[in-house]
Short mmCIF file of C-alpha atoms in Angstrom, two decimals:
data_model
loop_
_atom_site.label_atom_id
_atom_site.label_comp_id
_atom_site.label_asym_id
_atom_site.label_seq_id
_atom_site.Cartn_x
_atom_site.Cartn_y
_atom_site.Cartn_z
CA UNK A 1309 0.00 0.00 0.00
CA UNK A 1310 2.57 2.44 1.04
CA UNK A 1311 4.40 1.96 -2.16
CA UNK A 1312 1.46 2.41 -4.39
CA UNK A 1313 1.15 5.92 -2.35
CA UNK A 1314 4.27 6.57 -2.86
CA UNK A 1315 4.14 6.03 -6.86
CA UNK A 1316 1.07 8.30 -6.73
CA UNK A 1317 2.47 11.02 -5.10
CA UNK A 1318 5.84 10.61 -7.76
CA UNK A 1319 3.61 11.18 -10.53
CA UNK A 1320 1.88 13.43 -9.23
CA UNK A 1321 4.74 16.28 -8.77
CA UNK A 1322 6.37 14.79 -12.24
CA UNK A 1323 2.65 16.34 -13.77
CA UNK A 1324 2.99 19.08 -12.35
CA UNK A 1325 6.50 19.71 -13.36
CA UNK A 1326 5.72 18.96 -16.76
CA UNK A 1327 2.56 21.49 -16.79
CA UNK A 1328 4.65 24.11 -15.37
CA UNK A 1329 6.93 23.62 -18.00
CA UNK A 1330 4.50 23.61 -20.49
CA UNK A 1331 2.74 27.11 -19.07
CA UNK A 1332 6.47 28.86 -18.99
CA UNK A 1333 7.51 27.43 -22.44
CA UNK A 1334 4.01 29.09 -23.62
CA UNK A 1335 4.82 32.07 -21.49
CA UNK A 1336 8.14 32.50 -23.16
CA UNK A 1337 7.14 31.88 -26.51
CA UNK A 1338 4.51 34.63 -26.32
CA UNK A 1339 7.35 36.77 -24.98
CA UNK A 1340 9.63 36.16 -27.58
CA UNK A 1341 6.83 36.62 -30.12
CA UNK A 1342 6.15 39.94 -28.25
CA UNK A 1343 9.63 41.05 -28.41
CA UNK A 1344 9.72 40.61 -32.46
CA UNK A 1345 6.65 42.61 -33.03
CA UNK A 1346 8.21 45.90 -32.37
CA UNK A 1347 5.87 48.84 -33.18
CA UNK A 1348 8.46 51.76 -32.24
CA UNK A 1349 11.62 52.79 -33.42
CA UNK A 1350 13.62 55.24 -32.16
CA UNK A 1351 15.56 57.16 -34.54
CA UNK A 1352 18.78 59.61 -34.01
CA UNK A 1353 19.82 61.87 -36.34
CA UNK A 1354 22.37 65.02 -35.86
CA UNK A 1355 20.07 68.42 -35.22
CA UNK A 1356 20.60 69.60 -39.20
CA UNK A 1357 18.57 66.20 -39.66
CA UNK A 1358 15.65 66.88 -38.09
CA UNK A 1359 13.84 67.86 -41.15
CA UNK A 1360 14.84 65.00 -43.43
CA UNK A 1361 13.88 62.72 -40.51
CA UNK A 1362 10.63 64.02 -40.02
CA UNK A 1363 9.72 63.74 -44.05
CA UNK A 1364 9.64 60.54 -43.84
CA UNK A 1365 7.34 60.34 -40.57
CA UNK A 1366 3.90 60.18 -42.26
CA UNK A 1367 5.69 56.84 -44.24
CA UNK A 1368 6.86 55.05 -41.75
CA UNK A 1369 3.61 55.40 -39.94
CA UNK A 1370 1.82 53.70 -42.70
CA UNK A 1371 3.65 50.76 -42.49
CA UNK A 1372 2.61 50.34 -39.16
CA UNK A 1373 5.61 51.89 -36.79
CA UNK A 1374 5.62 55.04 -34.58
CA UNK A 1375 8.72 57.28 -35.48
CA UNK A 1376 10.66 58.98 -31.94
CA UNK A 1377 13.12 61.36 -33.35
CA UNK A 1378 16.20 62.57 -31.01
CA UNK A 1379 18.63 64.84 -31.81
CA UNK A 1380 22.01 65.64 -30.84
CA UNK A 1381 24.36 68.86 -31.58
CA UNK A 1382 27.30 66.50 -33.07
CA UNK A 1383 28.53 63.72 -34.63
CA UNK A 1384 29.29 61.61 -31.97
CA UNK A 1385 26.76 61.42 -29.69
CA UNK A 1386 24.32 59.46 -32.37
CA UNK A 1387 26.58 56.23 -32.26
CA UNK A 1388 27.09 56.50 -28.26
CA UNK A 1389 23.85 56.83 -27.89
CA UNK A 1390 22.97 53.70 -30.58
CA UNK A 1391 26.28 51.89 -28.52
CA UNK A 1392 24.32 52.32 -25.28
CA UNK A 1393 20.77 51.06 -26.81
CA UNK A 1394 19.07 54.12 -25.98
CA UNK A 1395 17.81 54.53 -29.63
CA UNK A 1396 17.52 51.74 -32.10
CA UNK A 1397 19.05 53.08 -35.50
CA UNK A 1398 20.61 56.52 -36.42
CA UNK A 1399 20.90 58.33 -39.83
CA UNK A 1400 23.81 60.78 -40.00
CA UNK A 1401 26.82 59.19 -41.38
CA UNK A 1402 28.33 58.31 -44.63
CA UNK A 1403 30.65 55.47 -44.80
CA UNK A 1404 34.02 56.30 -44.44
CA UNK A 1405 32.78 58.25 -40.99
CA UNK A 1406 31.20 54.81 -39.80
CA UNK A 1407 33.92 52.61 -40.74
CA UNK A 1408 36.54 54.81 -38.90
CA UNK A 1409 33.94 55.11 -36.06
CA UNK A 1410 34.08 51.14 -35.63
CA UNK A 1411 37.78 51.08 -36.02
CA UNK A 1412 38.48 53.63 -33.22
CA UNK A 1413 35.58 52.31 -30.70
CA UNK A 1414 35.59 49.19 -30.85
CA UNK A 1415 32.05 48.66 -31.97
CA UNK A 1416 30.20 46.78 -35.12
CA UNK A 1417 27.63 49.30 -36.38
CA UNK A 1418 26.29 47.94 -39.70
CA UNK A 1419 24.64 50.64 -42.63
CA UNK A 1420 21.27 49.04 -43.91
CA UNK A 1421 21.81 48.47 -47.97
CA UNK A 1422 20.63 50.24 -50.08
CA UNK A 1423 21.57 53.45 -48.87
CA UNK A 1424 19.74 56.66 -48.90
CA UNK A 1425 21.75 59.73 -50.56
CA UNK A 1426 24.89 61.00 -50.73
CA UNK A 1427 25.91 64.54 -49.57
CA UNK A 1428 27.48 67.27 -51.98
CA UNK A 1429 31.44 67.65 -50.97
CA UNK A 1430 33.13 70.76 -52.48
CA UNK A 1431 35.38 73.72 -52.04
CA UNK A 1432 34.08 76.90 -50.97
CA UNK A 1433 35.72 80.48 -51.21
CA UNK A 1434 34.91 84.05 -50.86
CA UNK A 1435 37.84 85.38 -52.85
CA UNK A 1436 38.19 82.77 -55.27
CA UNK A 1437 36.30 81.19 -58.33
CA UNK A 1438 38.50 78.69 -60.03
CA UNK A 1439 40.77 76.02 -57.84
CA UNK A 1440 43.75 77.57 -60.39
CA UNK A 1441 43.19 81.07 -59.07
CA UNK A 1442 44.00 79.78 -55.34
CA UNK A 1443 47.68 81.22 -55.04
CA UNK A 1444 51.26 80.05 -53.32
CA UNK A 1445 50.62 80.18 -49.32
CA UNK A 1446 47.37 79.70 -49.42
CA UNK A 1447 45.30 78.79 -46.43
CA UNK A 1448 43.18 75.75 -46.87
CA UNK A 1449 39.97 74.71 -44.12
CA UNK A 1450 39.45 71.19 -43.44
CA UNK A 1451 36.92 69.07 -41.12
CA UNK A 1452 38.66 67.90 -38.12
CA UNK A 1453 37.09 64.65 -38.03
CA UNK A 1454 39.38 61.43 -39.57
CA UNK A 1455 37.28 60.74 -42.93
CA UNK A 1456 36.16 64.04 -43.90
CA UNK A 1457 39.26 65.42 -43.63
CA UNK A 1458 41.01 62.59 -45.57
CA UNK A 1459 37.98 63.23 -48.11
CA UNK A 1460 39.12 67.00 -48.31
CA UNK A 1461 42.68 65.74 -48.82
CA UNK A 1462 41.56 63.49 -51.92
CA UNK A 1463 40.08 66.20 -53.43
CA UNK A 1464 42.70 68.43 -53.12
CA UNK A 1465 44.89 65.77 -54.32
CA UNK A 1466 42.05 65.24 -57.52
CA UNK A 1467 42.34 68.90 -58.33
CA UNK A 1468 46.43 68.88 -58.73
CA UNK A 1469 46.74 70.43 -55.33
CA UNK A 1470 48.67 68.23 -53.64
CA UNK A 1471 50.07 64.70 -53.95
CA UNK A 1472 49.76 62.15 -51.12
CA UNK A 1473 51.86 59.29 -50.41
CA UNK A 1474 50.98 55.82 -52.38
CA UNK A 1475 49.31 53.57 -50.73
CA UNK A 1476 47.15 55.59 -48.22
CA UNK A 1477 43.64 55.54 -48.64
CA UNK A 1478 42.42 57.66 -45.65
CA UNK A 1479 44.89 60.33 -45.20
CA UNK A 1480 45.73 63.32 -42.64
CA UNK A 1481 48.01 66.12 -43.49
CA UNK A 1482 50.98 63.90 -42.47
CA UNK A 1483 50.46 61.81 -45.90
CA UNK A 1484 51.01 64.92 -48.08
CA UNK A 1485 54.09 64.02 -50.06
CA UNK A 1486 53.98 67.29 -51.94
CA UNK A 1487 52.48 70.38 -51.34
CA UNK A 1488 54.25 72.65 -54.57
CA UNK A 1489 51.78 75.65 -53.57
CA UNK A 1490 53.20 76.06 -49.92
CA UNK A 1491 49.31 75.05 -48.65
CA UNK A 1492 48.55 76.04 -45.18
CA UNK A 1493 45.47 74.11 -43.02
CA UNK A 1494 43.65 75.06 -40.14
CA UNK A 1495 41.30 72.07 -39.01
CA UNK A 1496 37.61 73.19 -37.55
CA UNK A 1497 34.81 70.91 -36.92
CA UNK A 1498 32.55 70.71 -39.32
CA UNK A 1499 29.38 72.71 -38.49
CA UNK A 1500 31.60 75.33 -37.43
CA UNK A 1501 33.77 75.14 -40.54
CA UNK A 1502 31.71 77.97 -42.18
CA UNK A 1503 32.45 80.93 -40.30
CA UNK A 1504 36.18 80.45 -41.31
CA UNK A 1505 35.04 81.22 -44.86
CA UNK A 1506 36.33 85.07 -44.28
CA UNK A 1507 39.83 84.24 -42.74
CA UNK A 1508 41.03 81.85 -45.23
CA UNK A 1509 41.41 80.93 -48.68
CA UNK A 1510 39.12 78.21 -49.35
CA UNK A 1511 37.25 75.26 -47.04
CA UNK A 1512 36.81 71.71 -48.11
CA UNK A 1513 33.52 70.45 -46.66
CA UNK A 1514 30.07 68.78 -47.22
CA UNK A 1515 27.58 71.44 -49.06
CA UNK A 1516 24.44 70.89 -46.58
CA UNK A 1517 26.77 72.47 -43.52
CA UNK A 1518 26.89 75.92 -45.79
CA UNK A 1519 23.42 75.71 -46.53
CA UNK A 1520 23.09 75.29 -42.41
CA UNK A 1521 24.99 78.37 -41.93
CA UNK A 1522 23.03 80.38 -44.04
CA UNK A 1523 25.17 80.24 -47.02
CA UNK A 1524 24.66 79.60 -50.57
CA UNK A 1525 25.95 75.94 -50.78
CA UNK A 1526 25.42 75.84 -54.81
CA UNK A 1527 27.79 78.51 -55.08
CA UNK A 1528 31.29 76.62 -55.07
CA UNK A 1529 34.37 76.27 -56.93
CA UNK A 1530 34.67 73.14 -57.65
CA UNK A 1531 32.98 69.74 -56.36
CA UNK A 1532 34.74 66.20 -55.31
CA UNK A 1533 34.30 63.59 -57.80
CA UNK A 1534 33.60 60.40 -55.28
CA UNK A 1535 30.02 61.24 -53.73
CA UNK A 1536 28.25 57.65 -54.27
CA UNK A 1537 31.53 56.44 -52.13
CA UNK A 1538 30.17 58.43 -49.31
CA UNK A 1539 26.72 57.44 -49.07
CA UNK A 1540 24.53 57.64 -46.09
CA UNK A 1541 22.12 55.12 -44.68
CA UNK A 1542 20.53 53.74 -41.40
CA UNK A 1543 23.05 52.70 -39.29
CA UNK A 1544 22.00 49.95 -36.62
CA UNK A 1545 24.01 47.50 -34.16
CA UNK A 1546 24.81 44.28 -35.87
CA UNK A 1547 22.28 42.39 -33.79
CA UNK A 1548 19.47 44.49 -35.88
CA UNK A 1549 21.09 44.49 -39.24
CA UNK A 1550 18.40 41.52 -40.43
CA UNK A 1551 15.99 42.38 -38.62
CA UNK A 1552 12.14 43.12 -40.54
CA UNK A 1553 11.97 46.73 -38.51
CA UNK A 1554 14.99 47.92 -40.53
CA UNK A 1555 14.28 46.42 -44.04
CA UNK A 1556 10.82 47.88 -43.40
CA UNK A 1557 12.23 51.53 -42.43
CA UNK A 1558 14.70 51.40 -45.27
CA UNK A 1559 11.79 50.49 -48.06
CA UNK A 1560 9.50 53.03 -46.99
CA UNK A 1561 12.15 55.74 -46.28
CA UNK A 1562 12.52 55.89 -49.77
CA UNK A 1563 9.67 57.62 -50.75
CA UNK A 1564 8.46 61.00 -52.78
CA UNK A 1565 8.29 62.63 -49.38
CA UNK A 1566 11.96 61.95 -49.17
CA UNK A 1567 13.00 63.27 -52.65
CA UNK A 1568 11.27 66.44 -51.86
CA UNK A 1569 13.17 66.86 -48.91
CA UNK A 1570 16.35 66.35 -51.01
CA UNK A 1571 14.98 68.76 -53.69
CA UNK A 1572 14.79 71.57 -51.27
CA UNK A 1573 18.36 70.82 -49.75
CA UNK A 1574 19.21 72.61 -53.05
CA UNK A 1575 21.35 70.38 -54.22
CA UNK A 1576 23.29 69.32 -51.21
CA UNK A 1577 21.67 65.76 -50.95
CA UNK A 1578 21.55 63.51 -53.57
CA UNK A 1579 19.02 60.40 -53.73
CA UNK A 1580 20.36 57.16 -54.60
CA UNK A 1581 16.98 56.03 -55.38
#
């Protein structure tokens, strides 16, 4: 008798083990289904952004997501704040930035193909029209930050400016092997890069931060000849890069709202869609 009891009461906390399995296995699936359904994404762009971000708003609603914008003053704060998870994707960068980001941090942020635009890179001067008029001694004004200044480099190099050293592909003014003009550079970050314009010859930067300051960014003397190598897209942490969220913000993100944005930029954005 006692071991009949004793069988009972075995298979009796074996079933209930087993059904409390089953309700937690249920309870995580339903979780983990939860977790994939994600209705909100949380998107950083630099302040000069804000406007291209919100065009595409009204798109990304219809395909069933709510869009929380956050903006920051500079171009480091969008991948710390994507490195820390407090925002799920960011839209700021072109490639070379990113790819020097990861290699100095440490981290794996992954652009979402196909990308957006690319920016308008050029030279800008208020005494000069024609990269031949700019004389011996010049002084030159470059971004501060690793790939835009190497960008401003190659396109002084393009131009017959300068020569750099073989072999280096993102260069600082170390790698200038020749400089037959006597070039000076002062270095400026690059929102602020404008308001050199009167003190120096000529500044090498990214068209949309004149039109920021006010300025007339169609009005250059010459533009770089590599813009589709410095696209821009939605940058994510590699744990997102396949995830439905960001294939579905990249497809709709490419919309006529979009290309209007772009169209007023005046030029400084180009669609690569």
């Amino acid at each position: 008798m006692k071991k009949i009891l004793w069988s009972t009461f075995i298979c009796m906390i074996l079933g209930m083990m087993v059904s409390c399995g089953k309700d937690t296995g249920k309870k995580d699936g339903a979780q983990g289904s939860k977790k994939k359904e994600k209705k909100k994404i949380i998107l950083a762009v630099r302040a000069d952004g804000i406007d291209m971000a919100e065009s595409i708003r009204e798109d990304v609603k219809k395909a069933g997501y709510e869009l929380e914008i956050k903006t920051f003053d500079d171009s480091i704060q969008p991948n710390v704040a994507l490195g820390e998870k407090s925002v799920d994707v960011n839209w700021f960068q072109h490639i070379p930035y990113l790819e020097n980001y990861n290699k100095s941090n440490g981290t794996d942020f992954v652009m979402a193909e196909p990308y957006t635009h690319y920016p308008l890179f050029a030279m800008y001067s208020n005494k000069h029209t024609k990269i031949s008029d700019i004389p011996d001694g010049a002084t030159i004004g470059l971004c501060n930050d690793a790939s835009n200044m190497a960008r401003g480099l190659k396109m002084l190099r393009d131009y017959g400016l300068i020569e750099i050293k073989d072999g280096v592909t993102s260069p600082t003014l170390f790698d200038i092997s020749k400089n037959p003009k006597g070039l000076k550079f002062i270095e400026a970050e690059m929102s602020v890069l404008p308001q050199a314009l009167g003190d120096v010859d000529a500044i090498v930067l990214a068209g949309m931060h004149m039109k920021n300051a006010g300025l007339d960014a169609s009005k250059y003397v010459e533009k770089s000849k590599d813009g589709p190598e410095y696209s821009l897209g939605f940058v994510v942490r590699k744990e997102d890069k396949d995830a439905k969220w960001l294939k579905d913000l990249n497809a709709v993100a490419k919309s006529e709202s979009l290309k209007k944005y772009f169209i007023s930029t005046g030029g400084t954005l180009i669609p690569e869609f």
